[in-house]
GROMACS .gro file of C-alpha atoms in nm:
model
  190
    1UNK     CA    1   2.225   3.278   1.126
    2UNK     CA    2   1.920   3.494   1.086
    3UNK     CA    3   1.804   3.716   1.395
    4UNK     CA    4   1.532   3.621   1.568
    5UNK     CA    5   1.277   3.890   1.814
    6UNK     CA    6   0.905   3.906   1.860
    7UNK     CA    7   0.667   4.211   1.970
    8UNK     CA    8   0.393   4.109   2.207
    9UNK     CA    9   0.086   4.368   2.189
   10UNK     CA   10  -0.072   4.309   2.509
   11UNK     CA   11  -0.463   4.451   2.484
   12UNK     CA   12  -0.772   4.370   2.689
   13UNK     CA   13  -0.992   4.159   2.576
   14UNK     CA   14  -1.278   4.430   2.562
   15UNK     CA   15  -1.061   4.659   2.388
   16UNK     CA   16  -1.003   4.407   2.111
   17UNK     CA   17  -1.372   4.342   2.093
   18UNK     CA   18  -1.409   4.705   2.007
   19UNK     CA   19  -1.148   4.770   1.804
   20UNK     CA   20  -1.301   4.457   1.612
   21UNK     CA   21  -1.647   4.583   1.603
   22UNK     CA   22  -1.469   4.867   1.414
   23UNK     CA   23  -1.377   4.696   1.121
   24UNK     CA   24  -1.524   4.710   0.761
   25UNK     CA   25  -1.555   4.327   0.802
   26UNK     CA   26  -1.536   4.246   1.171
   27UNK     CA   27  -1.502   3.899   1.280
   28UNK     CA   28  -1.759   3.744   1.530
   29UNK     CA   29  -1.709   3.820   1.919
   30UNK     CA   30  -1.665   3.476   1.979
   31UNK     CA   31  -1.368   3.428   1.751
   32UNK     CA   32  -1.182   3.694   1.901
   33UNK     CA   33  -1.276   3.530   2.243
   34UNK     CA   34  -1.139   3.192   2.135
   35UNK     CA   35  -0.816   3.405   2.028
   36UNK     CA   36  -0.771   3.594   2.374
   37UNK     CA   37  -0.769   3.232   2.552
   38UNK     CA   38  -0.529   3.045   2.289
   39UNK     CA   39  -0.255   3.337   2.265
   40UNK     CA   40   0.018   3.335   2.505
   41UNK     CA   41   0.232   3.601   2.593
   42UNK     CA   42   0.610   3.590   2.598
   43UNK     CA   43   0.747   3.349   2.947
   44UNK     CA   44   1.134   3.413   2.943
   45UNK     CA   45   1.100   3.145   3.266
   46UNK     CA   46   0.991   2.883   3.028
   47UNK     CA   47   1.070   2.924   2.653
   48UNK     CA   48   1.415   3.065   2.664
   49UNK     CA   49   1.374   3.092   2.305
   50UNK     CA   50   1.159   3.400   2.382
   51UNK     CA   51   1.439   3.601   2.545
   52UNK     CA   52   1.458   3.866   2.260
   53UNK     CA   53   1.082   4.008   2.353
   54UNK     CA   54   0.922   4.299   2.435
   55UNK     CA   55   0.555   4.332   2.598
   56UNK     CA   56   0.382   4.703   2.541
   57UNK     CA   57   0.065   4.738   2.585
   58UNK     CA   58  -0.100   4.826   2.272
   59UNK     CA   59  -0.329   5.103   2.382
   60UNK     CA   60  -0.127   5.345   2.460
   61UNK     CA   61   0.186   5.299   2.274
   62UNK     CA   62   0.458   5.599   2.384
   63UNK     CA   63   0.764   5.761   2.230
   64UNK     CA   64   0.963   5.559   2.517
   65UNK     CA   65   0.817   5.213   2.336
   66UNK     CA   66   0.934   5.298   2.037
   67UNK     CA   67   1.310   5.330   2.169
   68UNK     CA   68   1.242   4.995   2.346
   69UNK     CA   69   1.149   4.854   2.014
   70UNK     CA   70   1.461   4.976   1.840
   71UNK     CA   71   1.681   4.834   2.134
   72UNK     CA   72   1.500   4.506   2.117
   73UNK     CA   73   1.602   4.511   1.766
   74UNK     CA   74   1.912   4.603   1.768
   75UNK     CA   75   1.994   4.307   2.024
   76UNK     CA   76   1.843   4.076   1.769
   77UNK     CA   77   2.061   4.168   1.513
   78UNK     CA   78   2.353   4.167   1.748
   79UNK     CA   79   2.309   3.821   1.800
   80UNK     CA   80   2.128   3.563   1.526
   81UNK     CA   81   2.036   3.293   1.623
   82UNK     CA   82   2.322   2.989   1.648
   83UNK     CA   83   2.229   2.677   1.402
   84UNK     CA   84   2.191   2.357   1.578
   85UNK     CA   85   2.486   2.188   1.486
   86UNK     CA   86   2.289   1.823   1.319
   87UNK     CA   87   2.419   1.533   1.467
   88UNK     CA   88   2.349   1.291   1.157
   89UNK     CA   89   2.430   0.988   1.375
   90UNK     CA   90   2.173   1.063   1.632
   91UNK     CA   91   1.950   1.181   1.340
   92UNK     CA   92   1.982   0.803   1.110
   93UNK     CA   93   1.946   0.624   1.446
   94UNK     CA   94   1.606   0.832   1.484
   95UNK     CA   95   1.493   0.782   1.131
   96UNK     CA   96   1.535   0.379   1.173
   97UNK     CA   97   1.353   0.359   1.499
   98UNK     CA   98   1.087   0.508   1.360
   99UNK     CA   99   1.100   0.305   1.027
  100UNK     CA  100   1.126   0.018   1.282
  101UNK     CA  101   0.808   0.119   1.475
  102UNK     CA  102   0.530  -0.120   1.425
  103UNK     CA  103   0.275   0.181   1.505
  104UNK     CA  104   0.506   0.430   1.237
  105UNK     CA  105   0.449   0.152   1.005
  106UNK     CA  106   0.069   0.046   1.034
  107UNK     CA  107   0.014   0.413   1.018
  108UNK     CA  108   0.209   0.492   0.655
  109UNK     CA  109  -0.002   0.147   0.539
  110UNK     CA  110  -0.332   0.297   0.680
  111UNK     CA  111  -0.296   0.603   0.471
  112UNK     CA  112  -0.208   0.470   0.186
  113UNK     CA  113  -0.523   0.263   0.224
  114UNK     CA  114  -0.725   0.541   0.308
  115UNK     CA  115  -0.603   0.746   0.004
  116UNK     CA  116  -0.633   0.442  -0.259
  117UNK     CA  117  -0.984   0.392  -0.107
  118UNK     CA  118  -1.085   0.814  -0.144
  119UNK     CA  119  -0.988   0.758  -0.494
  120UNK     CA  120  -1.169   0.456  -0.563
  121UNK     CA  121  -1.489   0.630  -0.369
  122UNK     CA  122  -1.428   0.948  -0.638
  123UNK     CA  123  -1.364   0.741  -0.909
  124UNK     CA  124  -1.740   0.542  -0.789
  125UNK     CA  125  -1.878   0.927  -0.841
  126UNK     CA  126  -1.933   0.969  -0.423
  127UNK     CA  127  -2.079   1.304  -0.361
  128UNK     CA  128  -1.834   1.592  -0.310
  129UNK     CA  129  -2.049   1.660   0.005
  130UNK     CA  130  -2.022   1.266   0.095
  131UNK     CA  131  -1.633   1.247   0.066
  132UNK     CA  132  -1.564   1.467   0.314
  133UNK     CA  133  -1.748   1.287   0.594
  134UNK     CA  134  -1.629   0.957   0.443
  135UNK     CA  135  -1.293   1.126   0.464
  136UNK     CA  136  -1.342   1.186   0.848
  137UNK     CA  137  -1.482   0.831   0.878
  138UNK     CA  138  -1.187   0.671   0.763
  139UNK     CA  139  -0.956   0.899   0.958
  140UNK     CA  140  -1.153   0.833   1.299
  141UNK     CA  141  -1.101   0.445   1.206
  142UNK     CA  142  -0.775   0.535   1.164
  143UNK     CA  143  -0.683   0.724   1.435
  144UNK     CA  144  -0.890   0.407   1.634
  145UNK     CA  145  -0.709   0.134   1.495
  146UNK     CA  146  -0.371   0.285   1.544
  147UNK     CA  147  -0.499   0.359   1.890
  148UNK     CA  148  -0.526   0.042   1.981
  149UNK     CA  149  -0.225  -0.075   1.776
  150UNK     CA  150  -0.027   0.124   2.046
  151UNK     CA  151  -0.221  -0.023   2.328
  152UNK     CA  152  -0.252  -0.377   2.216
  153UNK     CA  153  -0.644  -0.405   2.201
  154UNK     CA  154  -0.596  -0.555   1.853
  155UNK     CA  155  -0.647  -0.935   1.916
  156UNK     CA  156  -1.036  -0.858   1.812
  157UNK     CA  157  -0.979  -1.112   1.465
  158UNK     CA  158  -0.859  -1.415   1.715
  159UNK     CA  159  -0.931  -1.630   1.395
  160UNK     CA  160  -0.673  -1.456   1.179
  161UNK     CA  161  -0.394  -1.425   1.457
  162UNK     CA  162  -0.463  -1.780   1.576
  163UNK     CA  163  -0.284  -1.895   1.243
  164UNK     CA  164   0.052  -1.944   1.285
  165UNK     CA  165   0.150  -1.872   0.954
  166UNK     CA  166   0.003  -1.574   0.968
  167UNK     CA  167   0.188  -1.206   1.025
  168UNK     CA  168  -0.062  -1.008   1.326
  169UNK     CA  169   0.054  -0.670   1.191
  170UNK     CA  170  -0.046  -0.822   0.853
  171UNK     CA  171  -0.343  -0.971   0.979
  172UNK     CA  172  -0.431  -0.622   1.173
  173UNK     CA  173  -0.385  -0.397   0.839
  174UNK     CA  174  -0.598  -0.641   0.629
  175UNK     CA  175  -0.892  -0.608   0.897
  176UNK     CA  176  -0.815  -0.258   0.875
  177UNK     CA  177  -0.870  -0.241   0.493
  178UNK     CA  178  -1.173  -0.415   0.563
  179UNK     CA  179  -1.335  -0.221   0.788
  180UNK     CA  180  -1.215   0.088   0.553
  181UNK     CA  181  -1.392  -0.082   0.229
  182UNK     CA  182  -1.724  -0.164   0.464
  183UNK     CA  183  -1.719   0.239   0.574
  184UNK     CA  184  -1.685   0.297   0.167
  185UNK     CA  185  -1.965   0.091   0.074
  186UNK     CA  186  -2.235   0.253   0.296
  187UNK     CA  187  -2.149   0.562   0.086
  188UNK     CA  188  -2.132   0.348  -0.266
  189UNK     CA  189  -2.428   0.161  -0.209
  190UNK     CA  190  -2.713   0.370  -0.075
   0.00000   0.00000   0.00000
């Protein structure tokens, strides 16, 4: 039941550049750049979760603004926010479907692999500098595999799914592992 409100600041971009420019340690231009075109200001029209905002422009901030700002949060406090009542039913069915998911379930198996094969690579003495990109290598495999997982592009080890004993999800996550322990071994072995 807390209160929720937010203060938007609008200010040119120039202006911030400036003000920026300013500082004992100012960042570079083009961070603030990347800033101005990732920030969004308050849209009551589309996140009515953003109805307790106020816009002022933050260059020439008045004595009017500041009564706005105590009005803004004095409706806050007037009315806190309502907790979603949890529908546990609708919250266990969730939780199974996604225990059920084949993709859910390739991916929890992939990172444990991925994390058992990090340590192994440490534990092999890897190069700080060389665990990070093998970190990123496995990931990108990772994010491929599962990829493909979703779209069905997995029938590359014919051979292994061909078997009719054999589990394809099981057969998927040991290729997987394979191709993980190959991407380790260019980093073991050079």
């Amino acid at each position: 039941s807390l209160s929720f409100c937010q203060l938007f600041l609008e200010c040119p971009l120039e202006c911030c550049l400036q003000r920026n420019r300013l500082r004992s340690h100012p960042l570079p231009d083009q961070t603030i750049c990347l800033m101005a075109t990732k920030i969004e200001k308050p849209d009551l029209k589309k996140n009515a979760w953003e109805r307790n905002s106020l816009v002022l422009k933050s260059f020439d901030c008045t004595s009017e603004d500041n009564e706005q700002i105590i009005s803004l949060l004095a409706t806050a406090l007037e009315n806190p926010v309502k907790q979603n009542e949890e529908n546990t039913e609708q919250k266990e069915a969730d939780r199974a479907l996604c225990a059920a998911s084949t993709a859910h379930q390739a991916d929890q198996t992939c990172r444990r692999i991925i994390s058992q094969t990090m340590k192994e690579a440490k534990d092999k003495n890897v190069l700080p500098s060389e665990m990070k990109s093998l970190a990123e290598e496995l990931n990108k495999l990772k994010a491929q595999f599962l990829e493909d997982l979703r779209q069905g592009n997995n029938l590359k080890n014919q051979v292994c799914i061909q078997n009719e004993y054999s589990d394809p999800a099981t057969s998927e996550i040991s290729s997987f592992q394979q191709e993980a322990t190959n991407v380790v071994n260019k980093y073991i072995f050079k």
